[in-house]
Coordinates of C-alpha atoms and ligand atoms in Angstrom, one line a residue:
M1 CA 126.1 127.1 114.0
G2 CA 124.0 124.5 112.2
E3 CA 120.8 123.7 111.0
F4 CA 118.3 124.9 113.2
P5 CA 116.9 122.2 114.6
I6 CA 113.2 122.5 113.9
S7 CA 111.9 118.9 115.0
W8 CA 113.5 118.6 118.1
V9 CA 111.9 122.6 119.1
R10 CA 108.5 121.0 117.9
D11 CA 108.5 117.8 119.8
N12 CA 109.6 119.9 123.1
F13 CA 106.0 121.2 121.8
P14 CA 102.9 118.5 123.1
A15 CA 100.1 121.6 122.0
L16 CA 101.3 120.7 117.9
N17 CA 101.6 117.5 118.4
V18 CA 98.0 116.5 118.7
G19 CA 97.8 114.8 115.8
D20 CA 95.5 117.5 114.1
E21 CA 97.2 119.0 111.2
F22 CA 96.2 122.6 113.0
V23 CA 98.5 125.0 112.0
F24 CA 99.0 128.0 114.6
F25 CA 99.7 130.9 113.4
D26 CA 98.5 133.2 116.0
N27 CA 100.8 133.8 118.5
G28 CA 101.1 137.0 119.0
G29 CA 97.7 136.4 121.2
G30 CA 99.9 134.0 122.6
A31 CA 102.3 131.2 122.3
Q32 CA 101.8 127.1 123.1
I33 CA 103.8 125.7 126.0
P34 CA 107.2 123.6 126.1
H35 CA 106.8 120.5 128.0
A36 CA 109.6 121.8 130.3
A37 CA 107.2 124.7 131.5
L38 CA 103.6 122.3 131.2
D39 CA 105.6 120.1 134.1
A40 CA 107.6 122.7 135.9
V41 CA 103.4 123.8 136.4
Q42 CA 102.3 120.5 137.2
Q43 CA 105.4 119.7 140.1
H44 CA 104.9 123.4 141.3
L45 CA 100.7 123.1 141.7
I46 CA 101.3 119.0 143.7
L47 CA 104.1 120.3 145.6
C48 CA 103.5 124.1 147.1
N49 CA 101.0 124.8 145.8
V50 CA 100.8 127.2 148.8
Q51 CA 100.8 131.2 149.8
R52 CA 104.3 132.3 149.8
G53 CA 106.0 134.0 153.1
G54 CA 105.4 130.8 155.3
K55 CA 107.8 129.2 157.8
Y56 CA 106.6 125.4 156.4
R57 CA 109.1 123.9 153.5
Q58 CA 106.1 124.6 150.5
S59 CA 105.8 128.4 151.4
V60 CA 109.7 128.5 151.1
Q61 CA 109.9 125.9 148.1
V62 CA 107.2 129.1 146.2
D63 CA 109.6 132.0 147.7
A64 CA 112.1 130.2 146.1
A65 CA 110.4 129.5 142.3
I66 CA 109.7 132.8 142.1
Q67 CA 113.3 133.5 143.4
R68 CA 114.3 131.0 140.5
A69 CA 112.0 133.0 138.6
R70 CA 112.9 136.6 138.6
E71 CA 117.3 135.8 138.0
S72 CA 116.0 133.6 134.8
V73 CA 114.0 137.0 133.8
A74 CA 117.1 139.1 134.8
I75 CA 119.5 137.0 132.4
F76 CA 117.1 137.0 129.8
L77 CA 116.7 140.6 130.0
N78 CA 120.4 141.3 130.5
A79 CA 119.2 143.1 133.8
S80 CA 121.6 144.0 136.6
S81 CA 119.3 142.7 139.1
P82 CA 116.7 140.1 139.8
D83 CA 115.4 142.9 142.0
E84 CA 114.2 144.8 138.3
V85 CA 112.1 142.1 138.3
A86 CA 108.3 142.5 139.3
F87 CA 105.8 139.7 138.3
G88 CA 102.4 139.9 137.3
M89 CA 98.8 138.8 135.3
N90 CA 99.8 140.5 132.4
A91 CA 101.5 143.9 130.8
T92 CA 98.9 145.3 130.4
S93 CA 98.2 145.9 134.4
F94 CA 102.2 146.7 134.8
I95 CA 101.5 149.8 131.6
R96 CA 99.2 150.8 134.1
I97 CA 100.5 150.9 137.4
V98 CA 104.1 153.1 136.4
S99 CA 101.7 155.2 134.9
Q100 CA 99.6 155.8 137.5
G101 CA 103.0 155.8 139.8
I102 CA 104.2 158.1 136.7
A103 CA 101.1 160.6 137.4
E104 CA 102.1 161.5 140.2
I105 CA 105.7 163.2 139.8
L106 CA 105.0 165.0 136.2
G107 CA 106.6 168.2 137.7
N108 CA 107.4 170.2 135.8
R109 CA 107.5 168.0 132.9
P110 CA 103.8 167.3 131.9
E111 CA 104.5 166.4 128.0
I112 CA 103.9 162.4 127.5
V113 CA 105.4 160.8 123.9
V114 CA 102.9 158.1 122.0
T115 CA 103.3 156.2 119.5
D116 CA 100.1 155.5 116.9
I117 CA 101.8 152.4 116.3
D118 CA 101.5 150.8 120.0
H119 CA 99.1 148.4 121.2
E120 CA 96.0 150.2 123.1
A121 CA 97.5 148.7 125.9
N122 CA 100.4 150.9 125.8
I123 CA 98.9 154.5 124.2
A124 CA 95.6 154.7 125.7
T125 CA 97.1 154.3 129.4
W126 CA 98.8 157.2 129.1
L127 CA 96.7 159.1 127.7
V128 CA 94.2 158.2 131.1
L129 CA 97.6 160.8 132.5
E130 CA 95.5 163.8 130.6
K131 CA 93.3 164.1 134.1
H132 CA 96.4 164.8 136.1
G133 CA 97.2 167.6 134.0
A134 CA 99.6 165.4 131.4
Q135 CA 100.0 166.6 127.9
I136 CA 100.5 164.0 125.3
R137 CA 103.0 164.7 122.0
W138 CA 102.2 162.1 119.5
W139 CA 104.5 160.1 117.8
K140 CA 103.3 159.0 114.3
V141 CA 103.5 156.6 111.7
R142 CA 104.8 158.0 108.0
E143 CA 103.4 157.3 104.7
D144 CA 105.1 154.6 104.7
G145 CA 103.9 152.0 107.9
S146 CA 106.1 152.9 109.9
L147 CA 108.0 154.8 113.0
H148 CA 111.6 157.0 111.8
T149 CA 113.4 158.4 114.3
D150 CA 113.0 161.5 112.4
D151 CA 109.9 162.5 114.2
L152 CA 110.8 162.0 117.0
A153 CA 113.6 164.2 118.3
P154 CA 111.4 167.6 117.4
L155 CA 108.6 166.1 119.7
L156 CA 111.1 166.3 122.6
S157 CA 112.7 169.0 125.4
S158 CA 112.6 169.4 128.7
R159 CA 109.2 169.3 128.5
T160 CA 109.0 165.8 128.1
R161 CA 108.9 163.5 130.9
L162 CA 108.4 159.3 129.2
V163 CA 108.5 158.4 125.8
A164 CA 106.1 154.9 125.7
C165 CA 106.9 153.0 122.5
A166 CA 107.2 149.3 121.6
L167 CA 110.4 147.7 120.4
A168 CA 108.2 145.7 117.4
S169 CA 104.9 146.3 115.8
N170 CA 101.8 143.5 117.0
A171 CA 99.8 144.3 113.9
L172 CA 102.5 145.2 111.7
G173 CA 106.1 143.4 113.0
S174 CA 107.9 146.5 112.3
I175 CA 110.8 147.0 114.5
I176 CA 110.8 150.4 116.2
D177 CA 114.7 151.5 116.9
V178 CA 114.7 151.9 120.7
K179 CA 117.6 152.5 121.5
E180 CA 117.2 154.9 119.1
V181 CA 114.3 156.1 120.9
C182 CA 116.2 156.2 124.1
R183 CA 119.5 158.0 123.4
L184 CA 116.7 161.0 122.0
A185 CA 114.8 160.7 124.8
H186 CA 117.7 160.0 127.9
S187 CA 118.8 163.4 126.0
A188 CA 115.9 165.8 126.5
G189 CA 115.5 164.0 130.1
A190 CA 113.3 162.1 129.4
E191 CA 112.3 158.0 130.7
V192 CA 111.5 155.4 127.6
F193 CA 108.8 152.6 128.5
V194 CA 109.8 150.4 125.9
D195 CA 106.0 147.5 125.5
A196 CA 108.9 144.4 124.3
V197 CA 105.7 142.3 124.4
H198 CA 105.8 141.2 120.6
Y199 CA 109.0 141.7 120.5
A200 CA 110.4 138.9 123.1
P201 CA 109.6 135.4 122.1
H202 CA 111.9 136.9 118.0
A203 CA 115.4 138.8 118.2
P204 CA 117.4 139.0 121.5
L205 CA 116.7 141.6 124.4
D206 CA 119.2 142.9 126.4
V207 CA 118.0 146.3 128.6
Q208 CA 121.4 147.6 129.2
E209 CA 122.2 148.5 125.6
L210 CA 119.3 149.9 124.7
D211 CA 119.7 151.1 128.6
C212 CA 116.0 151.7 127.9
D213 CA 113.8 152.5 132.0
Y214 CA 111.2 150.4 131.9
L215 CA 110.6 147.1 129.9
V216 CA 107.3 145.0 129.5
C217 CA 106.9 141.4 128.1
S218 CA 103.5 139.3 128.7
G219 CA 105.5 136.1 129.3
Y220 CA 102.5 133.8 128.0
K221 CA 104.5 135.7 124.2
I222 CA 107.5 133.6 125.5
F223 CA 106.4 130.0 125.6
A224 CA 105.1 130.7 129.2
P225 CA 101.8 130.3 130.6
H226 CA 99.7 133.4 131.2
M227 CA 101.5 136.2 133.5
G228 CA 103.4 139.1 132.9
F229 CA 106.7 140.7 134.0
L230 CA 107.6 144.5 134.2
W231 CA 111.6 145.1 134.4
G232 CA 112.9 148.4 135.5
K233 CA 115.9 150.8 136.5
A234 CA 116.4 150.1 139.7
A235 CA 116.3 154.1 140.4
A236 CA 113.8 154.2 138.5
L237 CA 111.8 151.9 140.3
D238 CA 112.3 153.2 144.2
A239 CA 111.6 156.4 142.3
L240 CA 107.7 155.6 141.6
P241 CA 105.2 156.3 144.1
T242 CA 103.0 152.9 144.2
F243 CA 100.1 151.6 146.0
R244 CA 100.9 149.1 148.6
E245 CA 100.3 148.9 152.0
D246 CA 102.2 150.9 154.8
F247 CA 104.4 147.5 155.6
I248 CA 106.0 146.6 152.6
P249 CA 109.4 147.8 151.6
D250 CA 108.7 150.6 149.6
R251 CA 111.4 149.4 146.6
A252 CA 111.5 147.0 143.9
P253 CA 110.5 144.4 143.3
L254 CA 107.6 144.2 146.3
K255 CA 106.3 147.4 145.6
I256 CA 105.1 146.8 142.0
E257 CA 103.1 143.4 142.8
V258 CA 99.9 143.3 143.5
G259 CA 98.8 140.5 145.9
T260 CA 98.8 136.9 144.9
F261 CA 99.8 136.7 141.1
V262 CA 99.5 133.0 139.9
Y263 CA 103.1 131.5 141.7
E264 CA 102.4 128.1 139.5
N265 CA 102.5 130.7 136.1
V266 CA 106.3 132.5 136.9
A267 CA 107.7 128.7 137.7
G268 CA 107.1 128.0 134.3
M269 CA 108.1 131.1 132.5
N270 CA 111.4 130.2 134.8
A271 CA 110.3 126.5 133.2
A272 CA 110.2 127.8 129.1
L273 CA 113.5 130.2 130.4
G274 CA 115.3 126.5 130.2
Y275 CA 114.0 125.7 127.9
L276 CA 115.0 128.6 125.6
E277 CA 118.7 127.6 127.3
D278 CA 118.0 123.8 126.3
L279 CA 117.5 125.2 122.6
G280 CA 121.3 127.4 122.8
R281 CA 123.6 124.2 124.1
R282 CA 121.2 122.5 121.4
T283 CA 122.2 125.3 118.8
S284 CA 125.7 125.7 119.3
A285 CA 128.8 123.8 119.0
N286 CA 130.3 124.2 122.6
G287 CA 127.0 125.1 124.7
H288 CA 128.2 122.7 128.2
Q289 CA 131.2 125.2 128.6
K290 CA 128.6 128.7 128.3
S291 CA 126.6 130.9 130.8
R292 CA 123.1 131.5 130.6
R293 CA 123.2 134.1 129.4
D294 CA 125.0 132.9 126.5
L295 CA 122.8 130.3 126.3
M296 CA 120.3 132.4 126.1
L297 CA 121.8 134.7 123.5
Q298 CA 122.6 131.9 121.6
A299 CA 118.6 130.4 120.8
M300 CA 117.6 133.6 120.9
N301 CA 120.1 134.4 117.8
A302 CA 119.4 131.2 116.5
I303 CA 115.8 131.5 116.2
R304 CA 115.9 135.3 114.8
S305 CA 117.8 133.7 111.9
Y306 CA 115.6 130.9 111.1
E307 CA 112.8 133.3 111.8
L308 CA 113.8 136.0 108.6
G309 CA 113.9 132.5 106.8
L310 CA 110.4 132.9 107.4
S311 CA 109.2 136.2 107.3
A312 CA 111.0 136.4 104.0
H313 CA 109.4 132.9 102.6
I314 CA 106.1 134.2 103.7
L315 CA 105.9 137.5 102.0
T316 CA 106.9 135.8 98.3
S317 CA 104.3 133.2 98.9
L318 CA 101.7 135.7 99.5
Q319 CA 102.6 137.9 97.4
R320 CA 102.8 136.2 94.3
L321 CA 98.7 135.6 95.3
P322 CA 96.9 138.0 93.5
G323 CA 94.1 140.8 95.0
V324 CA 96.3 140.5 97.9
T325 CA 97.7 143.6 100.1
I326 CA 100.6 143.4 102.5
Y327 CA 100.6 146.1 105.6
G328 CA 103.9 147.2 107.0
I329 CA 107.7 146.4 105.4
S330 CA 107.1 143.6 102.3
D331 CA 109.9 143.5 100.2
P332 CA 111.4 139.9 101.4
E333 CA 115.0 141.4 101.1
K334 CA 113.9 143.9 103.9
V335 CA 113.5 140.7 106.2
S336 CA 115.6 142.4 109.0
G337 CA 113.4 145.6 109.9
R338 CA 110.3 143.1 111.6
V339 CA 109.2 139.4 112.7
P340 CA 107.7 137.0 111.2
T341 CA 104.1 138.9 111.8
V342 CA 102.1 139.1 108.4
S343 CA 99.1 141.2 108.4
F344 CA 97.4 141.9 104.9
N345 CA 93.8 142.4 103.1
V346 CA 92.1 140.2 100.2
K347 CA 90.1 142.1 97.6
D348 CA 86.2 141.6 98.1
L349 CA 87.4 139.5 100.8
P350 CA 86.5 141.2 104.5
A351 CA 89.4 139.3 107.2
P352 CA 86.4 138.2 109.0
N353 CA 84.8 136.0 106.4
L354 CA 88.9 134.8 105.8
A355 CA 89.9 134.3 109.0
Q356 CA 86.5 132.1 109.9
A357 CA 87.2 129.8 105.6
M358 CA 90.9 130.0 107.4
A359 CA 89.0 128.6 111.0
D360 CA 86.9 126.2 109.4
R361 CA 90.4 124.3 107.2
S362 CA 92.2 124.2 110.5
I363 CA 94.3 127.1 110.0
A364 CA 94.6 130.0 113.3
V365 CA 94.9 133.3 111.5
R366 CA 93.3 136.0 113.4
S367 CA 91.5 138.8 111.9
G368 CA 90.4 142.6 113.5
N369 CA 92.5 146.3 114.8
M370 CA 94.9 143.7 116.1
Y371 CA 94.4 146.4 119.3
S372 CA 95.7 148.9 116.8
P373 CA 92.7 151.1 115.8
R374 CA 94.6 154.2 115.1
L375 CA 97.2 152.7 113.4
L376 CA 94.8 150.8 110.9
K377 CA 92.9 154.0 110.5
R378 CA 96.2 155.1 109.5
L379 CA 97.0 152.7 106.5
G380 CA 93.7 153.1 105.6
V381 CA 92.2 150.3 106.8
S382 CA 88.1 150.1 107.5
T383 CA 88.5 149.2 112.0
E384 CA 85.3 147.1 111.7
D385 CA 86.3 145.1 109.6
G386 CA 90.5 145.2 109.8
L387 CA 93.0 143.0 108.5
V388 CA 94.1 139.7 109.0
R389 CA 97.3 138.5 110.8
A390 CA 99.2 136.1 110.3
S391 CA 102.1 135.6 113.2
L392 CA 104.7 132.3 113.1
V393 CA 107.5 131.7 115.5
H394 CA 110.0 129.3 115.3
Y395 CA 108.4 126.2 115.9
N396 CA 106.5 127.0 112.7
T397 CA 107.4 126.0 109.4
A398 CA 107.9 126.1 105.8
D399 CA 105.4 123.8 105.2
E400 CA 103.3 125.3 107.4
I401 CA 103.8 128.3 104.9
G402 CA 102.7 125.9 101.8
R403 CA 99.1 124.9 103.4
F404 CA 98.6 128.3 104.5
I405 CA 98.6 129.6 101.0
E406 CA 97.3 126.6 100.0
V407 CA 94.5 127.4 101.2
L408 CA 94.2 131.1 101.1
A409 CA 94.5 130.2 97.5
R410 CA 91.1 127.9 97.8
I411 CA 89.1 130.3 99.6
T412 CA 90.3 132.8 97.0
G413 CA 90.0 131.1 93.6
N414 CA 93.2 131.4 92.9
Ligands
PLP1 C1 102.2 144.9 121.9 C2 101.9 144.9 122.7 N1 101.7 145.2 124.0 C3 100.3 145.2 124.4 C4 99.6 144.4 124.9 C5 99.1 143.6 126.2 O1 99.2 142.1 126.5 P1 99.1 141.6 127.7 O2 97.4 140.7 127.2 O3 99.8 141.1 128.5 O4 98.3 142.7 128.8 C6 99.6 143.2 123.9 C7 99.1 141.4 123.6 O5 98.3 140.8 122.7 C8 100.3 143.3 122.4 O6 100.3 142.3 121.5

């Protein structure tokens, strides 16, 4: 594989080329979209902005666009069938739908394991099940800010219904060994619900290899417009009680999809995955001979190795600044345990003030609790001010890290 084609990548994202010298390091909140996705949204709105399920041409085109997107997402995830993929508004609403179904079939397995590293969407939603008799077991991060699978094993038993956990922390960027989580949970007869929202833009996903039962993503973090999708093993989805109208078949994916979703954004999701295939073609010698899955894998592997460099670079540079505390994995030698999402604080400078000062200088970072206040408490960080998060993706560059560090040094008087 040659050099990562960063100029080609950046040329693909119109928002990065409006000439305003803006450094966008808030990708954890949602990424920019490539022109192919923009075009797909526009074409959908021009050519078939109608309800699905009709007999006329434009409506048939909507059904076809949704089906194409299901097939593309299934390839992206290595799902066994496109019918295992459901579309909707966002990740949180899918976690709600699945958790409400599970609430009704807890049976003699009332225990749900949640973590204190997750986004609150994958915690609070499960806590609601206490009203239905669920008992919550907490898998907690250690002092080092990481979840250890050794600590999960003792929480599992024949009473465990499900383990809910993220593949990567949106607050710290650390990666969780979900394959091992699935192995442990399944040997206790429990299911695993994976929140892949923060991980998905950074590395290849393979639901069959992970062997999880449900997995959720926000499309708008994977270079698509605002939308979300859920994947579930066909048998798990089919067994789930849901709330659809009597005349809707009680089968995935329709049973999990709530009314009308934003079809043009689903078309945009399909095109965003097409962009990844193009990137796969660009980064491989014999791209034209590869399958769609291999192209997406190639792209995600190229992204992963490029981003390892970004992680090491930003960590090394941040560590040189006096008064900076980095949370999570801070050793540049250990970047394989994380994605390029780096959270930190600067001594005597509240996170919101620092984020504002950076915004005033055209650098977009996020401050606050990152929807992970339990984790912040565990790390001894004020949940009011929180921390500052710089979350990078594959269109960010070493030059941008340089500008970010320069501005940070100026603000902090270094
Ligand atoms: C790890 C993680 N899980 C869940 C969510 C919630 O996603 P959504 O807004 O699509 O519901 C987010 C949003 O930032 C996230 O980072």
